[in-house]
Amino acid sequence: MAESTNTSRPQLKIRRVSLDTGRENVVVISRHSSALQPEVFRGFSRVELRSNSHVLLATLLITDEDTLVGPDELGLSEPAFRRFAEPVGRLVTVSPAASPESLDAVRNKIQGRTLEPAEIDAIIRDVTHYRYSDMEIAAFLIGSASFMTSGELLALVEAMARAGTQLRWPSPIVVDKHCIGGIPGNRTSMLVVPIVAAHGLTIPKTSSRAITSPAGTADTMEVLARVDVNVEEMKEIVAACHGCLVWGGHVNLSPADDILISVERPLSLDTREQMVASIMSKKLAAGSTHLLIDLPVGPTAKLANAADAMRLRKLFEFVGDHFGISVEAITTDGRQPIGNGIGPVLEAADVMAVLSNDRAAPADLREKSLRLAAHLLEYDPQMRGGSGYARARELLDSGAALKKMQEIIDAQGPCHCRADIGKLTFDIITADDGEVADINCLQLNRLARTAGAPIDKGAGIKLFRKVGDRVEKGQPLYRIYAFDQSELDLAVGAAKTNPGYTVVNSRTSSSRTAP
Amino acid sequence: MAESTNTSRPQLKIRRVSLDTGRENVVVISRHSSALQPEVFRGFSRVELRSNSHVLLATLLITDEDTLVGPDELGLSEPAFRRFAEPVGRLVTVSPAASPESLDAVRNKIQGRTLEPAEIDAIIRDVTHYRYSDMEIAAFLIGSASFMTSGELLALVEAMARAGTQLRWPSPIVVDKHCIGGIPGNRTSMLVVPIVAAHGLTIPKTSSRAITSPAGTADTMEVLARVDVNVEEMKEIVAACHGCLVWGGHVNLSPADDILISVERPLSLDTREQMVASIMSKKLAAGSTHLLIDLPVGPTAKLANAADAMRLRKLFEFVGDHFGISVEAITTDGRQPIGNGIGPVLEAADVMAVLSNDRAAPADLREKSLRLAAHLLEYDPQMRGGSGYARARELLDSGAALKKMQEIIDAQGPCHCRADIGKLTFDIITADDGEVADINCLQLNRLARTAGAPIDKGAGIKLFRKVGDRVEKGQPLYRIYAFDQSELDLAVGAAKTNPGYTVVNSRTSSSRTAP
């Protein structure tokens, strides 16, 4: 329906209002505004702003605070102002918002219809342009959670990849690795990237920040270097160093993914299809040609058994094949944390210990990283089949990987965040002699977050014992680090209720350690 | 997990901020607040407020506007201030919000599990107490949309009815009627209530305002009297008059329903189960003992055929039987609008014309109302079976119903809303001679809303021709009324594209009239 531009509705002048409303567009109107039709505009209703050249959907707040907006003004919150991209004082009309057209397709999906690629593309474009409210996004996700055809999945990956930055690299081989997450400490990317880059392969690694875990690779790398690097800087760094370790969020890779995740997480929606779409859209946008996927399997990992891992692997391979990305997905041991530290500063220390060939460095982190790097190195056509592991070890042992890491850190520049370790500590000890039979990844992640990670980079957990280690009554299993006394108290209380360790006693059969 | 009350987190002083944020709790914190942990509190993230005695979940905005909140203050928007119920200056802590516990049940429902009554009750209590965000509500609704067992439906009706006001009446027989909607003009309640109340039966009618239609019964009654009556006033009015016509929203009947609907509508979710839960929870809460349900059937009505109507009828009967409400559901002719007016003022005029036995009054509205009233009157044990219709006609023809309506209007008191008719008009004429074969209810609803109804009570449509009427080329089919020129232009433009009338020409077979 064409709307007359010469409307009789009163127009309002744009005012910029300092309100940080996250990803939501919010606008504020005066209760005394002539443009306010009280029965159609209610607090929190969706409205459409229209100037000569731009249209924006937003959520409306109504106010009596004259200092915020006058009767002839419309206050745009920071995100709305940025996205509407019109100057202060420009005249706009405000009308009740029609839903984005692509929402019809979402309704059809809820009713069980399969969507066409063009419909999925329209949905993702509207999501990326902030035209969907949270509840509309939830509708799309939940409607898709019950079933999604393989055609819909491919269309979703492509639409998501196309909706943001699409990186392209001069090198014909661009390698990448990705772990589906869930294992505390597992910071292999920070070892794999310098090893592979030291060899000379291109590995422009983008990582996420923690969403529900105590640290993402971007959070941990940020202890050592700046990670909010833009696309141009990233290209320069990769040209100089062959690799980088930057935060994907800043480069705007698959921005729809971040928006979808912000709704998936609070609702704990994680279907295989959504996980694959999220990861593969980012890899497609990142210009990766060869991708290694780490699928940890264990009782408290995201994948409980080999059958689940195989189903997921096939889905990754299917999508990779379609888009011409060579995908290799390998299952790894996900029965316990990798490395000793959990939380950005403690994990960064593990990484640097392995790179420095420190004798106290965690052997499991070193071994796993070498194994992953070996796979990636063999994507180099010059490498002899089966020689990847030896080459990876050579690059690590010789100090070449450490030197490469220092180059990358220098190229990304220093980070000005606080990187000292938590000054409040508490040791969780065993109540009994025995052997560590089991470590609960979920519980340790929870405890490290409760202690303050990743917000306090130096908060977290340092493990003293791993599965198979002997412990004697009174010996510490791990140390909790925090900055805030109440957070330490909460974490210690939770650890006393469930320490996350099972110690098997030689006398009795098994006992859960409670200190 | 018990949280220490003697926390080291900085506390903030409550400030009341004049922001109308509808049903959403919104709070504002200063960018310079010591309680703001920038990485965990983002704009629009969910937070939990905690004082000595109260807890509230809210959506957070972050501001640099010092006039709104100082660094040691927390600004509570109007709804949040009202619901938190703590005085200005009281100290509160703010922490990232955990999801309401009942959300686990929603997640289970999405994954295909059937919910227990206690789980549904917990969900509805949390929804009613504004602990769910929109996207969490959407998750519950969409998770339930794919399937809902009869046990879940009963639990939902009971939980919704118990979550708000529960009216109880001294009379052993409390009659009620309800139409599932969709038919323009169909204001039978405003005739049935005075007829039935004039007979002496108790009929405490609560109605809704329009959500997607050009008028709800509450909007139309508001042209004649105040409808935002509270529970005590309602009881007095019913004691004095036997009946009333008030807005259900003000009496807080099944408040969860209003919250669920506010999410269902924008997503166009309307399953049979959700419709039945919505209506029956209100009737159960309203204390109705005998309920007549009007199910209009027609090509552009909500029910397209008799089979759909029967399935819905059975569901109403099933729920009614369980809760001891005598439910009768009848199918009615939903092929065209009832009465001549569409929009509050025009519909109120139709109602008053019928009550006044005006010769120009719409016969279809009179007939349908008499038929519905006849059913209700026969719930009176004193009435002889089959005599309901004659009694209804007697009460209408004698002026007893009109007198009763005036009593009810006087008891509810005058409304101070604007009730004149739209001063801008446009007539939609036929392009051809013929007979009206079909009127599209959906399109006429849309046109009346575009013209401004129900926001402008005097906007809407007046029909000059109904199905079966002869028309000659150039004669008007209906008149559009509006107050706003741009709204009239939009409605006229839409009517020219699709007038909503099909005129069958005697010469040709059929032609859609385009003026």
Short mmCIF file of C-alpha atoms in Angstrom, two decimals, chain A residues 1-4 6-9 15-24 26 28 31 37-44 59-65 67-68 78 99 103 106-107 110-111 134-136 138-140 142-143 145-146 209-210 219 222 262-263 265-270 450 454-457 484-487 489-490 494, chain B residues 1-4 6-9 15-24 26 28 31 37-44 59-65 67-68 78 99 103 106-107 110-111 134-136 138-140 142-143 145-146 209-210 219 222 262-263 265-270 450 454-457 484-487 489-490 494:
data_model
loop_
_atom_site.label_atom_id
_atom_site.label_comp_id
_atom_site.label_asym_id
_atom_site.label_seq_id
_atom_site.Cartn_x
_atom_site.Cartn_y
_atom_site.Cartn_z
CA MET A 1 0.00 0.00 0.00
CA ALA A 2 1.55 3.32 -1.03
CA GLU A 3 1.34 5.95 1.67
CA SER A 4 0.84 9.57 0.88
CA ASN A 6 1.95 14.70 2.26
CA THR A 7 0.31 13.38 5.38
CA SER A 8 -1.66 15.46 7.83
CA ARG A 9 -0.05 13.74 10.83
CA ARG A 15 16.34 14.61 19.38
CA ARG A 16 19.16 12.37 20.48
CA VAL A 17 18.59 10.86 23.92
CA SER A 18 21.40 9.20 25.82
CA LEU A 19 19.76 5.86 26.42
CA ASP A 20 21.72 2.69 25.74
CA THR A 21 19.04 0.19 24.78
CA GLY A 22 21.31 -2.55 23.47
CA ARG A 23 20.21 -4.07 20.21
CA GLU A 24 16.64 -2.75 20.56
CA VAL A 26 13.78 2.60 21.47
CA VAL A 28 10.68 8.38 23.54
CA ARG A 31 2.83 12.51 26.92
CA GLN A 37 -2.67 9.15 19.75
CA PRO A 38 -3.06 7.78 23.25
CA GLU A 39 -5.17 4.78 22.33
CA VAL A 40 -2.95 3.49 19.57
CA PHE A 41 0.43 4.37 21.03
CA ARG A 42 0.92 2.58 24.28
CA GLY A 43 4.11 2.19 26.26
CA PHE A 44 6.24 -0.47 24.59
CA THR A 59 9.73 0.37 20.60
CA LEU A 60 7.97 3.41 22.08
CA LEU A 61 8.27 4.86 25.58
CA ILE A 62 5.98 7.69 26.70
CA THR A 63 7.25 10.25 29.18
CA ASP A 64 6.29 13.31 31.25
CA GLU A 65 9.95 14.23 31.75
CA THR A 67 14.04 17.41 30.10
CA LEU A 68 14.08 14.27 27.99
CA GLU A 78 21.56 5.71 20.97
CA SER A 99 5.01 -6.10 11.23
CA LEU A 103 6.82 -12.35 9.43
CA VAL A 106 7.46 -17.12 10.11
CA ARG A 107 3.75 -17.65 10.72
CA ILE A 110 4.93 -22.16 12.80
CA GLN A 111 2.00 -23.72 11.02
CA ASP A 134 12.62 -10.29 20.44
CA MET A 135 9.33 -12.12 20.44
CA GLU A 136 9.29 -12.24 16.66
CA ALA A 138 11.69 -16.25 19.24
CA ALA A 139 8.80 -17.17 16.95
CA PHE A 140 11.16 -17.85 14.06
CA ILE A 142 10.96 -21.98 17.91
CA GLY A 143 9.03 -22.49 14.70
CA ALA A 145 13.29 -25.79 16.19
CA SER A 146 10.69 -28.48 15.66
CA ARG A 209 33.22 -13.89 23.62
CA ALA A 210 31.71 -16.03 26.37
CA ASP A 219 37.95 -12.97 26.22
CA GLU A 222 42.11 -10.04 25.24
CA SER A 262 20.81 -13.41 22.02
CA VAL A 263 17.34 -14.94 21.91
CA ARG A 265 20.45 -18.50 24.87
CA PRO A 266 17.93 -17.22 27.40
CA LEU A 267 15.48 -19.76 25.98
CA SER A 268 18.12 -22.54 25.94
CA LEU A 269 17.25 -23.35 22.36
CA ASP A 270 20.07 -25.28 20.78
CA THR A 450 29.87 -17.48 39.86
CA PRO A 454 34.61 -13.62 32.37
CA ILE A 455 33.58 -10.17 33.65
CA ASP A 456 36.48 -10.20 36.09
CA LYS A 457 39.14 -11.59 33.79
CA ASP A 484 34.47 -9.71 45.03
CA GLN A 485 33.93 -11.26 48.47
CA SER A 486 30.23 -11.98 47.86
CA GLU A 487 31.01 -13.68 44.55
CA ASP A 489 31.29 -16.71 49.00
CA LEU A 490 28.64 -17.73 46.46
CA ALA A 494 28.08 -23.78 45.50
CA MET B 1 20.82 -21.04 45.99
CA ALA B 2 20.43 -18.75 48.99
CA GLU B 3 21.94 -15.34 48.43
CA SER B 4 23.63 -13.52 51.24
CA ASN B 6 24.75 -8.70 53.45
CA THR B 7 26.16 -8.40 49.97
CA SER B 8 29.07 -6.21 49.03
CA ARG B 9 27.32 -5.03 45.85
CA ARG B 15 13.86 7.06 41.92
CA ARG B 16 10.59 7.27 40.09
CA VAL B 17 10.99 8.09 36.41
CA SER B 18 8.05 9.18 34.31
CA LEU B 19 8.34 6.59 31.57
CA ASP B 20 5.25 4.73 30.46
CA THR B 21 6.60 1.37 29.33
CA GLY B 22 3.30 -0.47 28.99
CA ARG B 23 3.27 -3.92 30.49
CA GLU B 24 7.07 -4.15 30.53
CA VAL B 26 11.86 -0.98 32.65
CA VAL B 28 17.20 3.11 34.11
CA ARG B 31 26.44 5.01 32.91
CA GLN B 37 29.18 -3.80 35.73
CA PRO B 38 29.47 -2.80 32.10
CA GLU B 39 30.13 -6.25 30.71
CA VAL B 40 27.26 -7.98 32.40
CA PHE B 41 24.68 -5.19 32.24
CA ARG B 42 24.00 -4.25 28.67
CA GLY B 43 21.22 -2.09 27.33
CA PHE B 44 17.99 -4.13 27.29
CA THR B 59 14.58 -4.62 31.42
CA LEU B 60 17.56 -2.28 31.87
CA LEU B 61 18.33 0.96 30.05
CA ILE B 62 21.66 2.72 30.57
CA THR B 63 21.83 6.51 30.38
CA ASP B 64 24.16 9.49 30.50
CA GLU B 65 21.24 11.84 31.15
CA THR B 67 18.51 14.64 34.94
CA LEU B 68 16.98 11.19 34.68
CA GLU B 78 5.90 3.87 36.00
CA SER B 99 15.14 -16.63 34.20
CA LEU B 103 10.84 -21.38 32.08
CA VAL B 106 8.51 -24.03 28.74
CA ARG B 107 11.78 -25.48 27.43
CA ILE B 110 9.24 -26.89 23.22
CA GLN B 111 11.07 -30.20 23.27
CA ASP B 134 7.89 -11.05 25.51
CA MET B 135 10.17 -13.59 23.93
CA GLU B 136 9.65 -15.99 26.82
CA ALA B 138 6.25 -16.27 22.71
CA ALA B 139 8.23 -19.41 23.53
CA PHE B 140 5.40 -20.71 25.72
CA ILE B 142 4.53 -21.34 20.16
CA GLY B 143 5.63 -24.39 22.13
CA ALA B 145 0.68 -24.12 19.53
CA SER B 146 1.95 -27.34 17.97
CA ARG B 209 -11.76 -3.68 23.67
CA ALA B 210 -10.84 -4.12 20.02
CA ASP B 219 -15.35 0.39 22.82
CA GLU B 222 -18.10 3.47 25.92
CA SER B 262 -0.55 -9.07 23.51
CA VAL B 263 2.00 -11.57 22.20
CA ARG B 265 -1.81 -11.03 18.14
CA PRO B 266 1.33 -9.60 16.60
CA LEU B 267 2.39 -13.15 15.82
CA SER B 268 -1.11 -14.12 14.53
CA LEU B 269 -1.13 -17.19 16.73
CA ASP B 270 -4.66 -18.42 17.18
CA THR B 450 -7.81 2.25 8.29
CA PRO B 454 -11.68 2.34 17.13
CA ILE B 455 -9.21 5.09 18.07
CA ASP B 456 -11.50 7.66 16.54
CA LYS B 457 -14.80 6.36 17.87
CA ASP B 484 -8.20 12.57 9.54
CA GLN B 485 -7.82 13.33 5.83
CA SER B 486 -4.83 11.02 5.38
CA GLU B 487 -6.69 8.18 7.06
CA ASP B 489 -7.48 8.83 1.78
CA LEU B 490 -5.85 5.58 2.79
CA ALA B 494 -7.84 0.56 -0.19
#
